mmCIF file of C-alpha atoms and ligand atoms in Angstrom:
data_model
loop_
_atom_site.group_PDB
_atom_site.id
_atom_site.type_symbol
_atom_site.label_atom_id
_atom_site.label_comp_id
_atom_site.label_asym_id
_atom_site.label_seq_id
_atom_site.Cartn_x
_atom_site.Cartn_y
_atom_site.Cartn_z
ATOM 1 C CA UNK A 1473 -215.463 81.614 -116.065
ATOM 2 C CA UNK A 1474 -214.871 85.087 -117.214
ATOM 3 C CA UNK A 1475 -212.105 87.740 -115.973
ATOM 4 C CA UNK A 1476 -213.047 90.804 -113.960
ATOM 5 C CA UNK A 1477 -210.083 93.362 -112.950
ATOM 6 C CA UNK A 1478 -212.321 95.769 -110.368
ATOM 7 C CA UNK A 1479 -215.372 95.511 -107.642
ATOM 8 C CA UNK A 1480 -217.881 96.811 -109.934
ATOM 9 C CA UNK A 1481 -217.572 94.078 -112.643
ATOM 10 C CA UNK A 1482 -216.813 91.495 -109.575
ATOM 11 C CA UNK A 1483 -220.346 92.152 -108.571
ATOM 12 C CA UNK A 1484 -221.906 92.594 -111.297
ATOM 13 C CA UNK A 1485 -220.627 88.537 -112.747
ATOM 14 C CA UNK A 1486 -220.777 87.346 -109.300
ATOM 15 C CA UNK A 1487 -224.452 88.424 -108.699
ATOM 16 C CA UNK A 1488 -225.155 86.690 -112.192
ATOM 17 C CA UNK A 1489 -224.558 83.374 -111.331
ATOM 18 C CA UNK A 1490 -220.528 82.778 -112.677
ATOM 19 C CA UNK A 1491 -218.633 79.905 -111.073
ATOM 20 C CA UNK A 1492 -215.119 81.219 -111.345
ATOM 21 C CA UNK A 1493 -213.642 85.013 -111.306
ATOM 22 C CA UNK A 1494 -209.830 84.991 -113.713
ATOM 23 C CA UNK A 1495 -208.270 88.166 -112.970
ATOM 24 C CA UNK A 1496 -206.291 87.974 -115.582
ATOM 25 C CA UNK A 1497 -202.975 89.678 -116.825
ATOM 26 C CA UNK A 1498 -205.141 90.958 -119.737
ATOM 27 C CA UNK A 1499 -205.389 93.633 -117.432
ATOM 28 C CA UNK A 1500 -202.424 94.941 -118.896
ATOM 29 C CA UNK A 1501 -204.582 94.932 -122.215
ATOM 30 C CA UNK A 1502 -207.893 95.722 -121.000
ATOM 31 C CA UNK A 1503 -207.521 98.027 -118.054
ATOM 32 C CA UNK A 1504 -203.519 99.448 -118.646
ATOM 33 C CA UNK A 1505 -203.589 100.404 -122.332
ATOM 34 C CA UNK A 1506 -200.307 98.122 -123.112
ATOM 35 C CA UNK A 1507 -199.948 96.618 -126.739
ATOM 36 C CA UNK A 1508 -199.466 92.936 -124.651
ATOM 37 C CA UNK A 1509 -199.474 91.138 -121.134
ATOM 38 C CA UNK A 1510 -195.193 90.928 -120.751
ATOM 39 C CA UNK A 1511 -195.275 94.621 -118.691
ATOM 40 C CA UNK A 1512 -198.058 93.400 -116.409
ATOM 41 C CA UNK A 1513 -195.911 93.263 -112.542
ATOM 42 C CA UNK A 1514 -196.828 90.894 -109.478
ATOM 43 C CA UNK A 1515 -197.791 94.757 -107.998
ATOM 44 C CA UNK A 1516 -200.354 95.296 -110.690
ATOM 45 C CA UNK A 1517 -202.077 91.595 -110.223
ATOM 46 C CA UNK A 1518 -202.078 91.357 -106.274
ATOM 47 C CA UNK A 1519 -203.828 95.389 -106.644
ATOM 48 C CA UNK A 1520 -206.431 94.371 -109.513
ATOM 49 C CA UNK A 1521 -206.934 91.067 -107.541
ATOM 50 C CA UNK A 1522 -207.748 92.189 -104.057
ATOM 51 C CA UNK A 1523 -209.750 94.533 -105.864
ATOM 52 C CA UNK A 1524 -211.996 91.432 -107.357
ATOM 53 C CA UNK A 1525 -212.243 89.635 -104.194
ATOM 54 C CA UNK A 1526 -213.943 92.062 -102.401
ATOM 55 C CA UNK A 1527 -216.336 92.437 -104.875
ATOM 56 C CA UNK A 1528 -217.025 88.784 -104.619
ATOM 57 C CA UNK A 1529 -219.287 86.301 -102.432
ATOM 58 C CA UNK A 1530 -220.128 83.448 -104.327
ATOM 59 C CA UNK A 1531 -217.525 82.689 -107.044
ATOM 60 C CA UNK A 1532 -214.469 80.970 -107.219
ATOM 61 C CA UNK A 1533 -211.558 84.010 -107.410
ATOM 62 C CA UNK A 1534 -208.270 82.892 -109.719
ATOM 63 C CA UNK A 1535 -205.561 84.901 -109.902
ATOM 64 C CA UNK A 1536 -203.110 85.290 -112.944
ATOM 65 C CA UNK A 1537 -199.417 85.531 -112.485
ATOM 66 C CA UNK A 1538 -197.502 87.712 -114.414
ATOM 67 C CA UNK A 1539 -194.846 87.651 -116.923
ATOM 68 C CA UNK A 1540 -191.542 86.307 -115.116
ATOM 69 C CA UNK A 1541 -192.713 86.301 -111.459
ATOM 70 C CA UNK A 1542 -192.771 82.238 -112.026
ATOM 71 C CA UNK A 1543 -190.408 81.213 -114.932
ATOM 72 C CA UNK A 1544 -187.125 81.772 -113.243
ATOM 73 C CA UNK A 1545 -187.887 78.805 -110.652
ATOM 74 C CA UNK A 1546 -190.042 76.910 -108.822
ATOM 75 C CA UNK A 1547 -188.976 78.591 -105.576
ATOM 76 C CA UNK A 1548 -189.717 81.885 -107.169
ATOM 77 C CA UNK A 1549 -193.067 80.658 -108.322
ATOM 78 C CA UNK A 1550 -193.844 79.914 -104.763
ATOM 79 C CA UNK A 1551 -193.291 82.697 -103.286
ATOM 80 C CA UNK A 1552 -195.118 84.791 -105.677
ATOM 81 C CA UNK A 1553 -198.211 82.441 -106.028
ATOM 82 C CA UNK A 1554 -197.835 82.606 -101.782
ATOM 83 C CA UNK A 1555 -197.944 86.727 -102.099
ATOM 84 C CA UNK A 1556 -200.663 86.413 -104.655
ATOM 85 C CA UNK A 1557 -202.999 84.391 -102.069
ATOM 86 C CA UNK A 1558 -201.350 86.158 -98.832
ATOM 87 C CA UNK A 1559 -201.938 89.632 -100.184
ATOM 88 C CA UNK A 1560 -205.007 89.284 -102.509
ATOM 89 C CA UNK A 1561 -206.905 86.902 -100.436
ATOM 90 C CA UNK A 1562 -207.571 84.765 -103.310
ATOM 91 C CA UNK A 1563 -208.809 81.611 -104.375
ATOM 92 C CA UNK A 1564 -206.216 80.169 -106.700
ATOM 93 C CA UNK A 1565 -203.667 81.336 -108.853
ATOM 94 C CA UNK A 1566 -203.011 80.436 -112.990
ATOM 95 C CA UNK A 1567 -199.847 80.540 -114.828
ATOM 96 C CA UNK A 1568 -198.686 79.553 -118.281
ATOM 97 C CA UNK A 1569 -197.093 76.191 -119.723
ATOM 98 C CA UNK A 1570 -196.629 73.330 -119.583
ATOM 99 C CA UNK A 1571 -193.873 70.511 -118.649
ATOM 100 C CA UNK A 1572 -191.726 73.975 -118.503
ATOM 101 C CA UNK A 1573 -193.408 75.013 -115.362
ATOM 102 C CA UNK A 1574 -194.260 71.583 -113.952
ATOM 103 C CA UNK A 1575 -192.100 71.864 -110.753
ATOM 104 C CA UNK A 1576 -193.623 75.120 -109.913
ATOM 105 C CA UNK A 1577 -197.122 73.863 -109.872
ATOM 106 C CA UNK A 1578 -195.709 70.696 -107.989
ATOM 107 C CA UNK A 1579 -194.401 73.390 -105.246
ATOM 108 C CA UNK A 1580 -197.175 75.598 -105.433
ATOM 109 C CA UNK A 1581 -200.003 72.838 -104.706
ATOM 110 C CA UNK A 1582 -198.103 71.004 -102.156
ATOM 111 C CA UNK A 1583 -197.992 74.198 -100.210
ATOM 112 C CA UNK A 1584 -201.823 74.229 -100.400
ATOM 113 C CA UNK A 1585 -202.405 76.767 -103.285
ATOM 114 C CA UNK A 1586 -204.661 75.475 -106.093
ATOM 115 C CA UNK A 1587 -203.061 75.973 -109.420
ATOM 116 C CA UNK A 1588 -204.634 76.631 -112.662
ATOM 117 C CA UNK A 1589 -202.600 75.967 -115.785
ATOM 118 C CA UNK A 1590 -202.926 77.538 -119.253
ATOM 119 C CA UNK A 1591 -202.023 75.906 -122.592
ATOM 120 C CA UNK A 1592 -202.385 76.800 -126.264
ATOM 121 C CA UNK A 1593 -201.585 80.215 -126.862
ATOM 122 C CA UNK A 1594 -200.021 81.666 -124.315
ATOM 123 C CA UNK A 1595 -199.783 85.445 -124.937
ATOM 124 C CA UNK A 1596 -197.036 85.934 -122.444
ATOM 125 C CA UNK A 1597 -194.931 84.085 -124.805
ATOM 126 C CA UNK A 1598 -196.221 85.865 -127.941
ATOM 127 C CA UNK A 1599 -192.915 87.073 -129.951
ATOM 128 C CA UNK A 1600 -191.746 83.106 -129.124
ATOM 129 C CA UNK A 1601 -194.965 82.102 -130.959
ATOM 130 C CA UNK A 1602 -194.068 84.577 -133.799
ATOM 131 C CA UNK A 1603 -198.067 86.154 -133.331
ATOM 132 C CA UNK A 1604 -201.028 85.441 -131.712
ATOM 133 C CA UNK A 1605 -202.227 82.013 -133.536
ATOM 134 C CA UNK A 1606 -203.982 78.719 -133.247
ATOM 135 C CA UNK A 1607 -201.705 76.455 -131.645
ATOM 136 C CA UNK A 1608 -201.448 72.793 -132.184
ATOM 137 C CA UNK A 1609 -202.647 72.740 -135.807
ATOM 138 C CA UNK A 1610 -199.785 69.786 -136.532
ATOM 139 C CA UNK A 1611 -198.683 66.198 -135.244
ATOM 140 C CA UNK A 1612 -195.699 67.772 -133.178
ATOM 141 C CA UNK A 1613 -197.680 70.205 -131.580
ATOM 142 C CA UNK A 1614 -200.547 68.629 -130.509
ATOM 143 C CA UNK A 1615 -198.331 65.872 -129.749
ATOM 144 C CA UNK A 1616 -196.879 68.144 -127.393
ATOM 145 C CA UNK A 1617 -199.847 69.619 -126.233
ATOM 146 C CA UNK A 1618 -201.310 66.290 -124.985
ATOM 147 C CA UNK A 1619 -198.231 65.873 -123.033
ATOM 148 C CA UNK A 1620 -198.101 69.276 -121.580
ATOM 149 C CA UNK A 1621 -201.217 68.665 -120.344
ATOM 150 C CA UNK A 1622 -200.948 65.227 -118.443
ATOM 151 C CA UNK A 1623 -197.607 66.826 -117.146
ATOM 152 C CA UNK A 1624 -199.847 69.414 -115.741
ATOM 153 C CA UNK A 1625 -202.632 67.471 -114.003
ATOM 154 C CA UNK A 1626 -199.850 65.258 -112.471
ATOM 155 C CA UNK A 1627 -198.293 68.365 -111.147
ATOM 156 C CA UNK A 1628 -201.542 68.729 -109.643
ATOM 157 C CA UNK A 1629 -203.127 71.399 -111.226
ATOM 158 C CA UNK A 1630 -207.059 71.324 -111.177
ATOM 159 C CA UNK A 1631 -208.084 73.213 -114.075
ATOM 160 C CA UNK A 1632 -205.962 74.090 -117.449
ATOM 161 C CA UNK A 1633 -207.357 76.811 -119.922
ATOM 162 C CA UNK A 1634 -207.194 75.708 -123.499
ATOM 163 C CA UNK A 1635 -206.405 79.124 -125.563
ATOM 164 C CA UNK A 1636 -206.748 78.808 -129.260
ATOM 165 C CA UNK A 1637 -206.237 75.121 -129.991
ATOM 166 C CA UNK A 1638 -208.400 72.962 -132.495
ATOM 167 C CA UNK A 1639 -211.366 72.074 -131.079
ATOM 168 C CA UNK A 1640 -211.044 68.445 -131.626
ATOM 169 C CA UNK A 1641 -207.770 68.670 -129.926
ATOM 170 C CA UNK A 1642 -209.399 70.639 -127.258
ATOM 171 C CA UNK A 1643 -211.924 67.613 -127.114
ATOM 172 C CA UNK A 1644 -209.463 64.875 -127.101
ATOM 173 C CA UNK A 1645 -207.193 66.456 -124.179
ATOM 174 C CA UNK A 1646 -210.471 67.283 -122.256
ATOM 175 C CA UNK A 1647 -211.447 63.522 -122.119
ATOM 176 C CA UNK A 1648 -207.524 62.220 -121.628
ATOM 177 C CA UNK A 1649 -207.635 64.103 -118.159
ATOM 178 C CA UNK A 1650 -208.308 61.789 -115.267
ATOM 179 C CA UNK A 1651 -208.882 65.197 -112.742
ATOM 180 C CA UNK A 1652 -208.212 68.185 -114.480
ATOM 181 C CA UNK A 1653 -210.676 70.298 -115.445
ATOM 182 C CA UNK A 1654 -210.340 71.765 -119.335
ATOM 183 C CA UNK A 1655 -211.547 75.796 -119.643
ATOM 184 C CA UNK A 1656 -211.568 76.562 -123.364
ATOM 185 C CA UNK A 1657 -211.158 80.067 -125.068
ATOM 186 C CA UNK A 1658 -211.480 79.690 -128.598
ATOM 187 C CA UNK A 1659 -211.134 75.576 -128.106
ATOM 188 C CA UNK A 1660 -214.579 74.570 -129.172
ATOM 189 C CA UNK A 1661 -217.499 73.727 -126.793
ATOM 190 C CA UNK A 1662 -215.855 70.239 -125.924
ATOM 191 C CA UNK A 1663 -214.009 71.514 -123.218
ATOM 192 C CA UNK A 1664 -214.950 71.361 -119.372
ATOM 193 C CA UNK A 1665 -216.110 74.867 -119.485
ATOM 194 C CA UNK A 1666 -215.679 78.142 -120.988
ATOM 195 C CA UNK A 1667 -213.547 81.270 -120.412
ATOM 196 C CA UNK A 1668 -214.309 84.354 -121.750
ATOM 197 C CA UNK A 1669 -212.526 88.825 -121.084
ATOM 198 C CA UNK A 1670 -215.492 90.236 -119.916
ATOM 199 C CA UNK A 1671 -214.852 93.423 -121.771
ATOM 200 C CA UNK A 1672 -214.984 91.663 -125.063
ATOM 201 C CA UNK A 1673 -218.166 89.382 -123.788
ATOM 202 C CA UNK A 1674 -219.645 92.901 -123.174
ATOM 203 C CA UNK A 1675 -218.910 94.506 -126.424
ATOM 204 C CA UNK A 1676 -216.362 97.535 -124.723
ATOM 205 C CA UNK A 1677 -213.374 96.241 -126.327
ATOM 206 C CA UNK A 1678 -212.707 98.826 -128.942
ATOM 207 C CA UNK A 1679 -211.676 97.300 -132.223
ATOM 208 C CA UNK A 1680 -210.735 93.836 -130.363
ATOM 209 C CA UNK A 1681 -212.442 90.619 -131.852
ATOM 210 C CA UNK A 1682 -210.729 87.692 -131.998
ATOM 211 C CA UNK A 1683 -212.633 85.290 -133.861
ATOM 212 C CA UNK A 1684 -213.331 83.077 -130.700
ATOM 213 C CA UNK A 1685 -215.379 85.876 -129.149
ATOM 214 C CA UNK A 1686 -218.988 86.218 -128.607
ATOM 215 C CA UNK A 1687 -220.525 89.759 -127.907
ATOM 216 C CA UNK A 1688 -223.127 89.447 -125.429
ATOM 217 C CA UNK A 1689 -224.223 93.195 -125.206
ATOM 218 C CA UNK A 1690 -222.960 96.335 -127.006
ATOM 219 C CA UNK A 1691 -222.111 98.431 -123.989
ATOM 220 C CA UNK A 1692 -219.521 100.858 -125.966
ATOM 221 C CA UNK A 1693 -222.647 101.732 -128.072
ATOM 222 C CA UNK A 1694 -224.895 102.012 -124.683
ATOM 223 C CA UNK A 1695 -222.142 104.408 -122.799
ATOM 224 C CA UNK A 1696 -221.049 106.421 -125.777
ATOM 225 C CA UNK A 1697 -224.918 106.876 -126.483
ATOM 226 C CA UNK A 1698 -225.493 107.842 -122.042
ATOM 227 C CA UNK A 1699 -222.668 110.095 -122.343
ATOM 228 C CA UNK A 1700 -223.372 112.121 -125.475
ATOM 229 C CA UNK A 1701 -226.840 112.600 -124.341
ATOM 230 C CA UNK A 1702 -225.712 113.737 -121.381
ATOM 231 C CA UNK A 1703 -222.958 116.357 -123.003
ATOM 232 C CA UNK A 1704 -226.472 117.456 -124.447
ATOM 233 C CA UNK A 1705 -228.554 117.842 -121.739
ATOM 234 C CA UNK A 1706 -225.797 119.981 -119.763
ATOM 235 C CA UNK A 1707 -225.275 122.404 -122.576
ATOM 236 C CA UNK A 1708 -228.726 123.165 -123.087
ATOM 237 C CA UNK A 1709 -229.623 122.840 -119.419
ATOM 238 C CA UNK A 1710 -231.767 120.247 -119.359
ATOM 239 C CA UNK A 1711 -229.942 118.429 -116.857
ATOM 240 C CA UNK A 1712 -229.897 118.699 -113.726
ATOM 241 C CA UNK A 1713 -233.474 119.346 -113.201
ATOM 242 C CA UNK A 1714 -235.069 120.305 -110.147
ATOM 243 C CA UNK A 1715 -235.335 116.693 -108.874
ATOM 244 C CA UNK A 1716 -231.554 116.847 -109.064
ATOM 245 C CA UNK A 1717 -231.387 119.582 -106.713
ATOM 246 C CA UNK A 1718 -231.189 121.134 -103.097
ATOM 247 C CA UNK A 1719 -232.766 124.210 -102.148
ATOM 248 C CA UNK A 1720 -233.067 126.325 -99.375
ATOM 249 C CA UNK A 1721 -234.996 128.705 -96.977
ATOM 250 C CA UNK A 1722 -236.684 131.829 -98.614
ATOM 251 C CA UNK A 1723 -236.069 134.247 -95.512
ATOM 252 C CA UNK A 1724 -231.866 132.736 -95.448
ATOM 253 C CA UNK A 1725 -231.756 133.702 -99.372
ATOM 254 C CA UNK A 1726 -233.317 137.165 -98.813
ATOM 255 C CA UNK A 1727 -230.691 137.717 -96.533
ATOM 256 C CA UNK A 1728 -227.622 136.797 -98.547
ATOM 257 C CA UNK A 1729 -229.068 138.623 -101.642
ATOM 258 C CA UNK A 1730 -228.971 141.826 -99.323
ATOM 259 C CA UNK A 1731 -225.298 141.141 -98.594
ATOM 260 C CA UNK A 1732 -224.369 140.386 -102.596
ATOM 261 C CA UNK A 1733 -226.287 143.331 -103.467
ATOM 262 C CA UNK A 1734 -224.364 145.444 -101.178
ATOM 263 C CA UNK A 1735 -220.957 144.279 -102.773
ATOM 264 C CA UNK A 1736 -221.693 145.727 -105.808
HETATM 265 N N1 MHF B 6 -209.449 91.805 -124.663
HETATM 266 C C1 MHF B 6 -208.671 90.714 -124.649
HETATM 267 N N2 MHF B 6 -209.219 89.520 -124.919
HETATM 268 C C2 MHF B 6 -208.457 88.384 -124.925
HETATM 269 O O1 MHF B 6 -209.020 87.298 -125.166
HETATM 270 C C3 MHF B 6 -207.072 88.491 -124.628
HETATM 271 C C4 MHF B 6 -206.541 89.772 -124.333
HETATM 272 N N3 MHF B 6 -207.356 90.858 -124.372
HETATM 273 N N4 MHF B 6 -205.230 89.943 -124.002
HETATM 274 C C5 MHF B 6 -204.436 88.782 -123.689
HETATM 275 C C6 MHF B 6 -204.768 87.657 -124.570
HETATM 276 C C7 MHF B 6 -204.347 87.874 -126.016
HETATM 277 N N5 MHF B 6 -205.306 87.081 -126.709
HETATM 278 C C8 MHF B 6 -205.428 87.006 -128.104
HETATM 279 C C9 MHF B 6 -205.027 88.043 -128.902
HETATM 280 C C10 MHF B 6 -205.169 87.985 -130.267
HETATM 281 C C11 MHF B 6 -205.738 86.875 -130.862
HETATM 282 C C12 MHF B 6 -205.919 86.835 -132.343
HETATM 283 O O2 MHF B 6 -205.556 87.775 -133.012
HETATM 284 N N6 MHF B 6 -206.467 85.759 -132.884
HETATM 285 C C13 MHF B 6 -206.795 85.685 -134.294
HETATM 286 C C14 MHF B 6 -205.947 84.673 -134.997
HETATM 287 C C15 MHF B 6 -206.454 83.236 -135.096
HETATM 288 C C16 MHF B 6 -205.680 82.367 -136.086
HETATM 289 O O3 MHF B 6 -204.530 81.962 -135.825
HETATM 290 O O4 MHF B 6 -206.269 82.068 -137.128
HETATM 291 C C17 MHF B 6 -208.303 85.453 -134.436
HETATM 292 O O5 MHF B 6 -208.871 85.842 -135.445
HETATM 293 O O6 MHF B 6 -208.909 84.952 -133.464
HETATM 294 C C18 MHF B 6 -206.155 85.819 -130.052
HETATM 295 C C19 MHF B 6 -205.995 85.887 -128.676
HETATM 296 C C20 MHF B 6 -206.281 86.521 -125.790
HETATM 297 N N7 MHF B 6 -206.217 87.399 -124.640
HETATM 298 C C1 KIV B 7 -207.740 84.927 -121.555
HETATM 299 C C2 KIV B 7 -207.479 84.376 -120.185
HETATM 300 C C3 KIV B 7 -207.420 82.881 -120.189
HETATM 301 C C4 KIV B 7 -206.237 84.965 -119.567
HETATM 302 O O1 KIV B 7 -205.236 84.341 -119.324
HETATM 303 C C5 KIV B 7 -206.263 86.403 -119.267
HETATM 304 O O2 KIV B 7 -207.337 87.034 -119.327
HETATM 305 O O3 KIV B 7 -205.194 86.929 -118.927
HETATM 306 MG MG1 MG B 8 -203.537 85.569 -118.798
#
């Protein structure tokens, strides 16, 4: 899995072979410019969204609610998970926590919406976590976590992304699911699968890397490199050349250089 937020980068992780598309509200990081996910709105996802699934043919499109359009009740998280799929045309929507947001998912999947769950760190509830930090590190916790996640796969969600937990934790909830598939980011390679922002798989995430990341490609290095070149090329007029351009009819030119020569 990796997240996508427009049609180019739909079709360009589509056409290379990925199983599932998370739009997620790291849009609000990645495409927005905001310091965190909270001022991501339902508008924002069902745009970015519909965006994604038209760039898509083969893979599986999940969409990522947004900060409050699901925690203030289950019949609120239907109707916005129903406006996400309605609207976007997607696959599947994801939201985050656990036995908290149990009787949402319960709604959501018996009205025929497949619901992805999201445990660990959940950056939506970042200043509650005091920072953006491994979570389940202690007997509480991953106490917790274990349940959290159970509660979640008999709420019926089919997948549950695993941010920043230990990966033997990771491991251990991954094999205590009967149904549920695990998607790990920065939960060790013991999950079900892997989830991954493509901008930071990509290497065009500025100063962004978490220690769970994996650059793939250096593409700020490859477009900062294209564009100086072509700041170049322009000022010393190498670019465009005559391959680049349209001409026209001698007898048509000598005629309008007859009429600017007369203006002067
Ligand atoms: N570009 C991008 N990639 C992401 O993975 C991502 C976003 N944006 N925005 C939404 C959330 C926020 N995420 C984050 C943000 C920061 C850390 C971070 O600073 N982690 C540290 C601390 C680990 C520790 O507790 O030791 C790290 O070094 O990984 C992790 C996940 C993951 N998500
Ligand atoms: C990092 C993934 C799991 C996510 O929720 C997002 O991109 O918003
Ligand atoms: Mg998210």
């Amino acid at each position: 899995m990796i997240t996508a937020y427009d049609v180019l980068m739909a079709q360009n992780v589509d056409e290379a072979g990925i199983d599932m598309i998370l739009v997620g509200d790291s849009l609000g990081n990645v495409v927005m410019g905001y310091s965190s996910t909270l001022p991501v709105t339902m508008e924002d996802m069902i745009h970015h969204t519909a965006c994604v699934v038209r760039g898509t043919k083969h893979a599986l499109v999940v969409g990522d609610l947004p900060f409050m359009s699901y925690q203030e009740s289950p019949a609120k998280a239907l109707y916005n998970a129903g406006r996400m799929m309605k609207e976007a045309q997607c696959d599947a929507v994801k939201f985050e926590g656990g036995e908290a947001v149990c009787e949402a998912v319960h709604k959501i999947t018996a009205a025929g919406i497949p619901v992805v769950g999201h445990l660990g760190l959940t950056p939506q509830s970042v200043h509650q976590l005091g920072g953006f930090r491994v979570q389940g590190k202690e007997e509480d916790t991953a106490r917790q976590l274990l349940q959290d996640a159970k509660a979640l796969e008999d709420a019926g969600a089919f997948a549950i992304v695993l941010e920043c937990v230990p990966a033997d934790l990771a491991t251990l909830l991954t094999h205590s699911l009967k149904k549920a598939a695990t998607i790990g980011i920065g939960a060790g390679n013991g999950c079900d699968g892997q989830v991954l922002v493509c901008t930071d798989l990509l290497g065009m995430s500025g100063g962004f890397r978490p220690k769970f990341s994996k650059t793939y490609a250096d593409l700020h290095t490859m477009i900062t490199g294209a564009v100086r070149t072509y700041v170049e090329d322009v000022k010393n007029r190498t670019f465009p050349k005559k391959e680049h351009t349209f001409s026209m009819a001698d007898d048509v030119l000598q005629a309008i250089q007859k009429d600017a020569s007369a203006l002067h």
